[in-house]
Amino acid sequence: MRGVYTSGVLEAFDEAGLCFDSIVACSAGACAAASYLAGQAWRNRRVYLDFLDGKKLVRFSRLLTGGNVMDIDYFIDDVTLRLCPLDLNALGASESRLHIAVTDWKTGEARYLNNHQDDLLTALRATCALPLFYRSEVRYQGRRYVDGGVADPIPVARALELGATEVVVVLTSSIETRGKRKLRLPGTERLFSSSPALRRALRERHLRYRDAANVLEAPPEGVTIRVVRPTRALPVKRTTTDRELLEQGCDLGKHDGKRSLRVTLSARPTNARSFRLAFCRSRDNQSREY
């Protein structure tokens, strides 16, 4: 649910008429980016406040009945298609390319689906399929996928692989904490998945954060990375569903997005029309703020 902050940042970007060549994103960031590229930046706020609050999406009691803590099927099949429809045609026709990170269940490695070649609803369902919180893998083209944040939680390296020289990274939580290995009781990893490769990816996830932090701190020569992050404590956690807190998180994102534009836009060449954006879910306390 921390993705509500990203939604607010995108509201600010949209109101400024900001365009991007490409967006690389996973999980909630991919969903927010999808609305943005479909010309529906306003939609993200409405989805969070009207359709994901309370017990509509997150309900821990479902564990007792073998259900999903996060009802991703409700989010995709009901919210995205019917209650607050995402304009899939506009998203597919967008000149910007959305690279949606997913994690291959068999190999534990990241793969990237996109809005020009792949089934968008399947891609969004897969990138949100967080192990344990959503019990099923998403099948697509003979493969099984789960949340892209497992293998590539901060997809800045992918943006650089695509040739980006100007990157804007939107971050929402402390990368210092995420960059430390978490100790788990023996045997608990099997609760997350029956795939050995996926369990290894989960076990080594802190290394992906550490690698990304190194890139943010020291970008390659010729690459500019601008980081947008909360200017005060974000009141939203992974499973926060209180409507008031969600709105506060969105408002903070919009405030910080506007704040970042004063530096980002003024620093761009006058003939530059767009640049690349990597959506991420952690913040680097040592990175320069914008």
PDB file of C-alpha atoms in Angstrom:
ATOM      1  CA  MET A   1       0.000   0.000   0.000  1.00  0.00           C
ATOM      2  CA  ARG A   2       3.043   2.288   0.132  1.00  0.00           C
ATOM      3  CA  GLY A   3       2.521   2.695  -3.588  1.00  0.00           C
ATOM      4  CA  VAL A   4      -0.037   5.374  -2.752  1.00  0.00           C
ATOM      5  CA  TYR A   5       2.932   7.708  -2.292  1.00  0.00           C
ATOM      6  CA  THR A   6       4.042   7.021  -5.872  1.00  0.00           C
ATOM      7  CA  SER A   7       0.493   7.773  -7.006  1.00  0.00           C
ATOM      8  CA  GLY A   8       0.756  11.238  -5.467  1.00  0.00           C
ATOM      9  CA  VAL A   9       4.123  11.867  -7.116  1.00  0.00           C
ATOM     10  CA  LEU A  10       2.610  10.968 -10.473  1.00  0.00           C
ATOM     11  CA  GLU A  11      -0.277  13.368  -9.935  1.00  0.00           C
ATOM     12  CA  ALA A  12       2.275  16.152  -9.676  1.00  0.00           C
ATOM     13  CA  PHE A  13       4.152  14.937 -12.743  1.00  0.00           C
ATOM     14  CA  ASP A  14       0.937  14.656 -14.748  1.00  0.00           C
ATOM     15  CA  GLU A  15      -0.229  18.155 -13.830  1.00  0.00           C
ATOM     16  CA  ALA A  16       3.151  19.441 -15.014  1.00  0.00           C
ATOM     17  CA  GLY A  17       2.737  17.616 -18.334  1.00  0.00           C
ATOM     18  CA  LEU A  18       5.873  15.561 -17.765  1.00  0.00           C
ATOM     19  CA  CYS A  19       6.545  12.728 -20.238  1.00  0.00           C
ATOM     20  CA  PHE A  20       8.896   9.754 -20.037  1.00  0.00           C
ATOM     21  CA  ASP A  21      10.502   7.594 -22.702  1.00  0.00           C
ATOM     22  CA  SER A  22      10.220   4.483 -20.557  1.00  0.00           C
ATOM     23  CA  ILE A  23       9.098   3.401 -17.120  1.00  0.00           C
ATOM     24  CA  VAL A  24      10.527   0.378 -15.332  1.00  0.00           C
ATOM     25  CA  ALA A  25       8.391  -0.707 -12.413  1.00  0.00           C
ATOM     26  CA  CYS A  26       7.204  -3.556 -10.235  1.00  0.00           C
ATOM     27  CA  SER A  27       4.291  -4.245  -7.916  1.00  0.00           C
ATOM     28  CA  ALA A  28       2.249  -1.175  -6.954  1.00  0.00           C
ATOM     29  CA  GLY A  29       4.633   1.058  -8.881  1.00  0.00           C
ATOM     30  CA  ALA A  30       3.738  -0.769 -12.097  1.00  0.00           C
ATOM     31  CA  CYS A  31       0.021  -0.285 -11.453  1.00  0.00           C
ATOM     32  CA  ALA A  32       0.481   3.426 -10.776  1.00  0.00           C
ATOM     33  CA  ALA A  33       2.601   3.789 -13.894  1.00  0.00           C
ATOM     34  CA  ALA A  34      -0.037   2.000 -15.984  1.00  0.00           C
ATOM     35  CA  SER A  35      -2.659   4.601 -15.063  1.00  0.00           C
ATOM     36  CA  TYR A  36      -0.181   7.397 -15.676  1.00  0.00           C
ATOM     37  CA  LEU A  37       0.663   6.244 -19.199  1.00  0.00           C
ATOM     38  CA  ALA A  38      -3.012   5.638 -19.950  1.00  0.00           C
ATOM     39  CA  GLY A  39      -3.698   9.318 -19.245  1.00  0.00           C
ATOM     40  CA  GLN A  40      -5.455   8.469 -15.975  1.00  0.00           C
ATOM     41  CA  ALA A  41      -3.069   9.679 -13.282  1.00  0.00           C
ATOM     42  CA  TRP A  42      -6.122  10.785 -11.261  1.00  0.00           C
ATOM     43  CA  ARG A  43      -7.302   7.171 -11.155  1.00  0.00           C
ATOM     44  CA  ASN A  44      -4.622   5.971  -8.729  1.00  0.00           C
ATOM     45  CA  ARG A  45      -5.847   8.142  -5.863  1.00  0.00           C
ATOM     46  CA  ARG A  46      -9.444   7.035  -6.395  1.00  0.00           C
ATOM     47  CA  VAL A  47      -8.487   3.356  -6.503  1.00  0.00           C
ATOM     48  CA  TYR A  48      -6.630   3.515  -3.197  1.00  0.00           C
ATOM     49  CA  LEU A  49      -9.184   5.623  -1.330  1.00  0.00           C
ATOM     50  CA  ASP A  50     -12.420   4.158  -2.687  1.00  0.00           C
ATOM     51  CA  PHE A  51     -11.629   0.545  -3.536  1.00  0.00           C
ATOM     52  CA  LEU A  52      -8.598  -0.631  -1.519  1.00  0.00           C
ATOM     53  CA  ASP A  53      -9.393   0.830   1.899  1.00  0.00           C
ATOM     54  CA  GLY A  54     -10.757  -1.091   4.868  1.00  0.00           C
ATOM     55  CA  LYS A  55     -10.973  -4.848   4.290  1.00  0.00           C
ATOM     56  CA  LYS A  56     -11.549  -4.672   0.554  1.00  0.00           C
ATOM     57  CA  LEU A  57      -8.031  -5.730  -0.452  1.00  0.00           C
ATOM     58  CA  VAL A  58      -6.155  -6.789   2.694  1.00  0.00           C
ATOM     59  CA  ARG A  59      -7.685  -9.182   5.201  1.00  0.00           C
ATOM     60  CA  PHE A  60      -5.466 -11.392   7.376  1.00  0.00           C
ATOM     61  CA  SER A  61      -8.415 -13.511   8.474  1.00  0.00           C
ATOM     62  CA  ARG A  62      -8.406 -15.123   5.034  1.00  0.00           C
ATOM     63  CA  LEU A  63      -5.338 -17.101   6.126  1.00  0.00           C
ATOM     64  CA  LEU A  64      -7.606 -19.153   8.370  1.00  0.00           C
ATOM     65  CA  THR A  65      -9.674 -20.306   5.394  1.00  0.00           C
ATOM     66  CA  GLY A  66      -6.795 -20.855   2.969  1.00  0.00           C
ATOM     67  CA  GLY A  67      -7.435 -17.599   1.112  1.00  0.00           C
ATOM     68  CA  ASN A  68      -5.201 -14.725   0.083  1.00  0.00           C
ATOM     69  CA  VAL A  69      -4.267 -11.976   2.510  1.00  0.00           C
ATOM     70  CA  MET A  70      -4.220  -9.634  -0.486  1.00  0.00           C
ATOM     71  CA  ASP A  71      -7.089 -10.220  -2.889  1.00  0.00           C
ATOM     72  CA  ILE A  72      -5.216  -9.447  -6.087  1.00  0.00           C
ATOM     73  CA  ASP A  73      -7.977 -11.031  -8.166  1.00  0.00           C
ATOM     74  CA  TYR A  74     -10.441  -8.483  -6.793  1.00  0.00           C
ATOM     75  CA  PHE A  75      -7.972  -5.718  -7.594  1.00  0.00           C
ATOM     76  CA  ILE A  76      -7.482  -6.849 -11.207  1.00  0.00           C
ATOM     77  CA  ASP A  77     -10.840  -8.387 -12.154  1.00  0.00           C
ATOM     78  CA  ASP A  78     -13.159  -6.018 -10.295  1.00  0.00           C
ATOM     79  CA  VAL A  79     -11.352  -2.740  -9.707  1.00  0.00           C
ATOM     80  CA  THR A  80      -9.160  -2.558 -12.817  1.00  0.00           C
ATOM     81  CA  LEU A  81     -11.777  -3.836 -15.256  1.00  0.00           C
ATOM     82  CA  ARG A  82     -15.132  -2.743 -13.822  1.00  0.00           C
ATOM     83  CA  LEU A  83     -15.257  -0.477 -10.762  1.00  0.00           C
ATOM     84  CA  CYS A  84     -12.632   2.043 -11.879  1.00  0.00           C
ATOM     85  CA  PRO A  85     -11.571   0.861 -15.347  1.00  0.00           C
ATOM     86  CA  LEU A  86      -8.010   1.247 -16.556  1.00  0.00           C
ATOM     87  CA  ASP A  87      -7.930   2.381 -20.189  1.00  0.00           C
ATOM     88  CA  LEU A  88      -6.057  -0.615 -21.568  1.00  0.00           C
ATOM     89  CA  ASN A  89      -6.303   0.620 -25.154  1.00  0.00           C
ATOM     90  CA  ALA A  90      -4.684   3.944 -24.273  1.00  0.00           C
ATOM     91  CA  LEU A  91      -1.977   2.171 -22.268  1.00  0.00           C
ATOM     92  CA  GLY A  92      -1.190  -0.162 -25.153  1.00  0.00           C
ATOM     93  CA  ALA A  93      -1.075   2.749 -27.587  1.00  0.00           C
ATOM     94  CA  SER A  94       1.169   4.916 -25.407  1.00  0.00           C
ATOM     95  CA  GLU A  95       4.398   6.029 -27.052  1.00  0.00           C
ATOM     96  CA  SER A  96       6.136   5.374 -23.738  1.00  0.00           C
ATOM     97  CA  ARG A  97       7.043   1.802 -22.908  1.00  0.00           C
ATOM     98  CA  LEU A  98       6.173   0.349 -19.522  1.00  0.00           C
ATOM     99  CA  HIS A  99       8.541  -2.438 -18.461  1.00  0.00           C
ATOM    100  CA  ILE A 100       6.786  -4.500 -15.788  1.00  0.00           C
ATOM    101  CA  ALA A 101       9.121  -6.588 -13.632  1.00  0.00           C
ATOM    102  CA  VAL A 102       7.984 -10.097 -12.675  1.00  0.00           C
ATOM    103  CA  THR A 103       9.845 -12.940 -10.979  1.00  0.00           C
ATOM    104  CA  ASP A 104      10.119 -16.317 -12.684  1.00  0.00           C
ATOM    105  CA  TRP A 105       8.880 -18.936 -10.212  1.00  0.00           C
ATOM    106  CA  LYS A 106      11.200 -21.645 -11.572  1.00  0.00           C
ATOM    107  CA  THR A 107      14.460 -19.662 -11.820  1.00  0.00           C
ATOM    108  CA  GLY A 108      13.949 -16.893  -9.265  1.00  0.00           C
ATOM    109  CA  GLU A 109      15.165 -14.392 -11.861  1.00  0.00           C
ATOM    110  CA  ALA A 110      13.551 -11.177 -13.040  1.00  0.00           C
ATOM    111  CA  ARG A 111      11.796 -10.937 -16.378  1.00  0.00           C
ATOM    112  CA  TYR A 112      10.166  -7.891 -17.910  1.00  0.00           C
ATOM    113  CA  LEU A 113       6.815  -7.745 -19.667  1.00  0.00           C
ATOM    114  CA  ASN A 114       5.672  -4.592 -21.451  1.00  0.00           C
ATOM    115  CA  ASN A 115       2.601  -2.667 -22.559  1.00  0.00           C
ATOM    116  CA  HIS A 116       3.290  -3.086 -26.286  1.00  0.00           C
ATOM    117  CA  GLN A 117       3.748  -6.843 -26.547  1.00  0.00           C
ATOM    118  CA  ASP A 118       2.228  -8.594 -23.532  1.00  0.00           C
ATOM    119  CA  ASP A 119      -1.176  -9.117 -21.929  1.00  0.00           C
ATOM    120  CA  LEU A 120      -1.430  -6.169 -19.578  1.00  0.00           C
ATOM    121  CA  LEU A 121      -3.857  -7.595 -17.036  1.00  0.00           C
ATOM    122  CA  THR A 122      -1.760 -10.737 -16.690  1.00  0.00           C
ATOM    123  CA  ALA A 123       1.407  -8.675 -16.295  1.00  0.00           C
ATOM    124  CA  LEU A 124      -0.143  -6.495 -13.581  1.00  0.00           C
ATOM    125  CA  ARG A 125      -1.580  -9.504 -11.767  1.00  0.00           C
ATOM    126  CA  ALA A 126       1.812 -11.218 -11.831  1.00  0.00           C
ATOM    127  CA  THR A 127       3.839  -8.252 -10.601  1.00  0.00           C
ATOM    128  CA  CYS A 128       1.466  -7.895  -7.625  1.00  0.00           C
ATOM    129  CA  ALA A 129       1.446 -11.607  -6.697  1.00  0.00           C
ATOM    130  CA  LEU A 130       3.422 -11.270  -3.474  1.00  0.00           C
ATOM    131  CA  PRO A 131       4.396 -14.702  -2.062  1.00  0.00           C
ATOM    132  CA  LEU A 132       2.490 -15.712   1.092  1.00  0.00           C
ATOM    133  CA  PHE A 133       0.099 -12.752   0.716  1.00  0.00           C
ATOM    134  CA  TYR A 134      -1.132 -14.184  -2.606  1.00  0.00           C
ATOM    135  CA  ARG A 135      -0.938 -17.968  -2.716  1.00  0.00           C
ATOM    136  CA  SER A 136      -1.004 -18.586  -6.473  1.00  0.00           C
ATOM    137  CA  GLU A 137       1.609 -18.067  -9.150  1.00  0.00           C
ATOM    138  CA  VAL A 138       0.405 -16.365 -12.321  1.00  0.00           C
ATOM    139  CA  ARG A 139       0.775 -18.492 -15.440  1.00  0.00           C
ATOM    140  CA  TYR A 140       1.698 -16.810 -18.710  1.00  0.00           C
ATOM    141  CA  GLN A 141       3.177 -18.217 -21.920  1.00  0.00           C
ATOM    142  CA  GLY A 142       4.244 -21.464 -20.274  1.00  0.00           C
ATOM    143  CA  ARG A 143       5.882 -19.848 -17.267  1.00  0.00           C
ATOM    144  CA  ARG A 144       4.824 -19.087 -13.712  1.00  0.00           C
ATOM    145  CA  TYR A 145       5.415 -15.676 -12.207  1.00  0.00           C
ATOM    146  CA  VAL A 146       5.179 -13.870  -8.854  1.00  0.00           C
ATOM    147  CA  ASP A 147       5.803 -10.332  -7.603  1.00  0.00           C
ATOM    148  CA  GLY A 148       8.570  -8.600  -9.542  1.00  0.00           C
ATOM    149  CA  GLY A 149       9.806  -7.043  -6.313  1.00  0.00           C
ATOM    150  CA  VAL A 150      11.238 -10.397  -5.253  1.00  0.00           C
ATOM    151  CA  ALA A 151      13.933 -10.465  -7.946  1.00  0.00           C
ATOM    152  CA  ASP A 152      14.192  -6.760  -8.767  1.00  0.00           C
ATOM    153  CA  PRO A 153      12.777  -4.575  -5.971  1.00  0.00           C
ATOM    154  CA  ILE A 154      14.557  -1.452  -7.237  1.00  0.00           C
ATOM    155  CA  PRO A 155      14.720  -1.715 -11.052  1.00  0.00           C
ATOM    156  CA  VAL A 156      17.222   1.073 -11.629  1.00  0.00           C
ATOM    157  CA  ALA A 157      19.758  -1.339 -13.163  1.00  0.00           C
ATOM    158  CA  ARG A 158      17.204  -2.362 -15.776  1.00  0.00           C
ATOM    159  CA  ALA A 159      16.691   1.288 -16.717  1.00  0.00           C
ATOM    160  CA  LEU A 160      20.434   1.605 -17.295  1.00  0.00           C
ATOM    161  CA  GLU A 161      20.444  -1.590 -19.394  1.00  0.00           C
ATOM    162  CA  LEU A 162      17.812   0.039 -21.608  1.00  0.00           C
ATOM    163  CA  GLY A 163      20.212   2.885 -22.282  1.00  0.00           C
ATOM    164  CA  ALA A 164      18.826   5.500 -19.916  1.00  0.00           C
ATOM    165  CA  THR A 165      21.099   8.441 -19.192  1.00  0.00           C
ATOM    166  CA  GLU A 166      18.589  10.423 -17.132  1.00  0.00           C
ATOM    167  CA  VAL A 167      16.711   8.464 -14.493  1.00  0.00           C
ATOM    168  CA  VAL A 168      14.113   9.557 -11.956  1.00  0.00           C
ATOM    169  CA  VAL A 169      13.671   7.098  -9.090  1.00  0.00           C
ATOM    170  CA  VAL A 170      10.631   7.237  -6.825  1.00  0.00           C
ATOM    171  CA  LEU A 171      11.326   5.595  -3.454  1.00  0.00           C
ATOM    172  CA  THR A 172       9.091   5.033  -0.450  1.00  0.00           C
ATOM    173  CA  SER A 173      10.894   3.246   2.426  1.00  0.00           C
ATOM    174  CA  SER A 174      14.306   2.857   3.991  1.00  0.00           C
ATOM    175  CA  ILE A 175      16.807   1.024   1.846  1.00  0.00           C
ATOM    176  CA  GLU A 176      19.218   0.799   4.789  1.00  0.00           C
ATOM    177  CA  THR A 177      16.844  -1.588   6.544  1.00  0.00           C
ATOM    178  CA  ARG A 178      16.009  -3.474   3.360  1.00  0.00           C
ATOM    179  CA  GLY A 179      19.703  -3.894   2.620  1.00  0.00           C
ATOM    180  CA  LYS A 180      20.198  -6.011   5.736  1.00  0.00           C
ATOM    181  CA  ARG A 181      19.519  -9.716   5.762  1.00  0.00           C
ATOM    182  CA  LYS A 182      16.520 -10.702   7.819  1.00  0.00           C
ATOM    183  CA  LEU A 183      16.778 -13.709  10.086  1.00  0.00           C
ATOM    184  CA  ARG A 184      13.948 -16.230   9.770  1.00  0.00           C
ATOM    185  CA  LEU A 185      13.192 -19.342  11.772  1.00  0.00           C
ATOM    186  CA  PRO A 186      14.304 -22.605  10.110  1.00  0.00           C
ATOM    187  CA  GLY A 187      11.656 -23.949   7.751  1.00  0.00           C
ATOM    188  CA  THR A 188       9.641 -20.739   7.465  1.00  0.00           C
ATOM    189  CA  GLU A 189      10.896 -20.071   3.923  1.00  0.00           C
ATOM    190  CA  ARG A 190       8.753 -22.970   2.714  1.00  0.00           C
ATOM    191  CA  LEU A 191       5.711 -20.921   3.647  1.00  0.00           C
ATOM    192  CA  PHE A 192       6.586 -18.486   0.877  1.00  0.00           C
ATOM    193  CA  SER A 193       7.004 -20.957  -1.981  1.00  0.00           C
ATOM    194  CA  SER A 194       7.708 -24.566  -2.932  1.00  0.00           C
ATOM    195  CA  SER A 195      10.267 -23.345  -5.495  1.00  0.00           C
ATOM    196  CA  PRO A 196      13.876 -23.614  -4.247  1.00  0.00           C
ATOM    197  CA  ALA A 197      14.963 -20.886  -6.694  1.00  0.00           C
ATOM    198  CA  LEU A 198      12.275 -18.517  -5.497  1.00  0.00           C
ATOM    199  CA  ARG A 199      13.139 -19.179  -1.851  1.00  0.00           C
ATOM    200  CA  ARG A 200      16.754 -18.374  -2.684  1.00  0.00           C
ATOM    201  CA  ALA A 201      15.683 -15.135  -4.376  1.00  0.00           C
ATOM    202  CA  LEU A 202      13.715 -14.178  -1.267  1.00  0.00           C
ATOM    203  CA  ARG A 203      16.664 -15.086   0.949  1.00  0.00           C
ATOM    204  CA  GLU A 204      19.023 -12.913  -1.138  1.00  0.00           C
ATOM    205  CA  ARG A 205      16.622 -10.023  -1.695  1.00  0.00           C
ATOM    206  CA  HIS A 206      18.596  -7.766   0.612  1.00  0.00           C
ATOM    207  CA  LEU A 207      21.503  -8.038  -1.830  1.00  0.00           C
ATOM    208  CA  ARG A 208      19.348  -6.563  -4.628  1.00  0.00           C
ATOM    209  CA  TYR A 209      18.626  -3.581  -2.408  1.00  0.00           C
ATOM    210  CA  ARG A 210      22.303  -3.234  -1.610  1.00  0.00           C
ATOM    211  CA  ASP A 211      23.270  -3.345  -5.280  1.00  0.00           C
ATOM    212  CA  ALA A 212      20.686  -0.711  -6.162  1.00  0.00           C
ATOM    213  CA  ALA A 213      21.832   1.518  -3.318  1.00  0.00           C
ATOM    214  CA  ASN A 214      25.366   1.401  -4.706  1.00  0.00           C
ATOM    215  CA  VAL A 215      24.122   2.508  -8.134  1.00  0.00           C
ATOM    216  CA  LEU A 216      22.111   5.363  -6.644  1.00  0.00           C
ATOM    217  CA  GLU A 217      25.094   6.514  -4.622  1.00  0.00           C
ATOM    218  CA  ALA A 218      27.566   6.299  -7.510  1.00  0.00           C
ATOM    219  CA  PRO A 219      25.845   6.291 -10.938  1.00  0.00           C
ATOM    220  CA  PRO A 220      27.869   5.278 -14.001  1.00  0.00           C
ATOM    221  CA  GLU A 221      29.656   8.023 -15.869  1.00  0.00           C
ATOM    222  CA  GLY A 222      27.302   9.997 -18.051  1.00  0.00           C
ATOM    223  CA  VAL A 223      24.199   8.977 -16.086  1.00  0.00           C
ATOM    224  CA  THR A 224      22.130  11.333 -13.936  1.00  0.00           C
ATOM    225  CA  ILE A 225      19.882   9.814 -11.265  1.00  0.00           C
ATOM    226  CA  ARG A 226      17.349  11.993  -9.488  1.00  0.00           C
ATOM    227  CA  VAL A 227      15.652  10.553  -6.410  1.00  0.00           C
ATOM    228  CA  VAL A 228      12.190  11.510  -5.167  1.00  0.00           C
ATOM    229  CA  ARG A 229      11.521  10.270  -1.641  1.00  0.00           C
ATOM    230  CA  PRO A 230       9.320  11.154   1.348  1.00  0.00           C
ATOM    231  CA  THR A 231      10.361  14.381   3.006  1.00  0.00           C
ATOM    232  CA  ARG A 232       8.820  13.161   6.255  1.00  0.00           C
ATOM    233  CA  ALA A 233       7.778   9.793   7.675  1.00  0.00           C
ATOM    234  CA  LEU A 234       5.347   8.049   5.339  1.00  0.00           C
ATOM    235  CA  PRO A 235       2.224   7.124   7.365  1.00  0.00           C
ATOM    236  CA  VAL A 236       1.521   4.101   5.148  1.00  0.00           C
ATOM    237  CA  LYS A 237       2.951   0.588   5.567  1.00  0.00           C
ATOM    238  CA  ARG A 238       2.626  -2.488   3.362  1.00  0.00           C
ATOM    239  CA  THR A 239      -0.805  -3.443   4.709  1.00  0.00           C
ATOM    240  CA  THR A 240      -2.186  -0.043   5.799  1.00  0.00           C
ATOM    241  CA  THR A 241      -5.850   0.249   4.802  1.00  0.00           C
ATOM    242  CA  ASP A 242      -7.031   3.270   6.802  1.00  0.00           C
ATOM    243  CA  ARG A 243      -8.508   5.708   4.289  1.00  0.00           C
ATOM    244  CA  GLU A 244      -7.248   8.807   6.085  1.00  0.00           C
ATOM    245  CA  LEU A 245      -3.685   7.502   6.233  1.00  0.00           C
ATOM    246  CA  LEU A 246      -3.799   6.490   2.581  1.00  0.00           C
ATOM    247  CA  GLU A 247      -4.902   9.989   1.616  1.00  0.00           C
ATOM    248  CA  GLN A 248      -2.118  11.482   3.723  1.00  0.00           C
ATOM    249  CA  GLY A 249       0.381   9.267   1.913  1.00  0.00           C
ATOM    250  CA  CYS A 250      -0.930  10.339  -1.472  1.00  0.00           C
ATOM    251  CA  ASP A 251      -0.882  14.006  -0.507  1.00  0.00           C
ATOM    252  CA  LEU A 252       2.705  13.683   0.699  1.00  0.00           C
ATOM    253  CA  GLY A 253       3.688  12.115  -2.623  1.00  0.00           C
ATOM    254  CA  LYS A 254       2.072  14.955  -4.551  1.00  0.00           C
ATOM    255  CA  HIS A 255       3.804  17.536  -2.364  1.00  0.00           C
ATOM    256  CA  ASP A 256       7.182  15.893  -2.853  1.00  0.00           C
ATOM    257  CA  GLY A 257       6.552  15.421  -6.573  1.00  0.00           C
ATOM    258  CA  LYS A 258       5.919  19.143  -6.995  1.00  0.00           C
ATOM    259  CA  ARG A 259       8.989  19.891  -4.912  1.00  0.00           C
ATOM    260  CA  SER A 260      11.134  17.650  -7.117  1.00  0.00           C
ATOM    261  CA  LEU A 261       9.915  19.322 -10.301  1.00  0.00           C
ATOM    262  CA  ARG A 262      11.440  22.646  -9.336  1.00  0.00           C
ATOM    263  CA  VAL A 263      14.879  21.035  -9.547  1.00  0.00           C
ATOM    264  CA  THR A 264      14.258  18.352 -12.182  1.00  0.00           C
ATOM    265  CA  LEU A 265      12.701  20.628 -14.798  1.00  0.00           C
ATOM    266  CA  SER A 266      15.089  23.521 -14.267  1.00  0.00           C
ATOM    267  CA  ALA A 267      18.055  21.169 -14.664  1.00  0.00           C
ATOM    268  CA  ARG A 268      16.899  19.775 -18.027  1.00  0.00           C
ATOM    269  CA  PRO A 269      18.172  21.091 -21.383  1.00  0.00           C
ATOM    270  CA  THR A 270      15.610  23.320 -23.090  1.00  0.00           C
ATOM    271  CA  ASN A 271      15.338  20.967 -26.084  1.00  0.00           C
ATOM    272  CA  ALA A 272      14.787  17.841 -23.974  1.00  0.00           C
ATOM    273  CA  ARG A 273      11.229  16.550 -24.088  1.00  0.00           C
ATOM    274  CA  SER A 274      11.351  13.373 -22.022  1.00  0.00           C
ATOM    275  CA  PHE A 275      13.529  11.096 -19.938  1.00  0.00           C
ATOM    276  CA  ARG A 276      13.350   7.709 -18.356  1.00  0.00           C
ATOM    277  CA  LEU A 277      11.769   6.837 -15.029  1.00  0.00           C
ATOM    278  CA  ALA A 278      12.451   3.878 -12.765  1.00  0.00           C
ATOM    279  CA  PHE A 279       9.848   3.313 -10.073  1.00  0.00           C
ATOM    280  CA  CYS A 280      11.259   1.842  -6.901  1.00  0.00           C
ATOM    281  CA  ARG A 281       9.989   1.041  -3.426  1.00  0.00           C
ATOM    282  CA  SER A 282      12.825   2.060  -1.113  1.00  0.00           C
ATOM    283  CA  ARG A 283      14.714   5.232  -0.448  1.00  0.00           C
ATOM    284  CA  ASP A 284      18.457   5.679  -0.240  1.00  0.00           C
ATOM    285  CA  ASN A 285      19.257   7.892   2.736  1.00  0.00           C
ATOM    286  CA  GLN A 286      22.619   8.711   1.181  1.00  0.00           C
ATOM    287  CA  SER A 287      21.288   9.648  -2.252  1.00  0.00           C
ATOM    288  CA  ARG A 288      20.852  13.217  -3.275  1.00  0.00           C
ATOM    289  CA  GLU A 289      17.261  14.404  -2.831  1.00  0.00           C
ATOM    290  CA  TYR A 290      15.211  16.278  -5.434  1.00  0.00           C
TER     291      TYR A 290
END
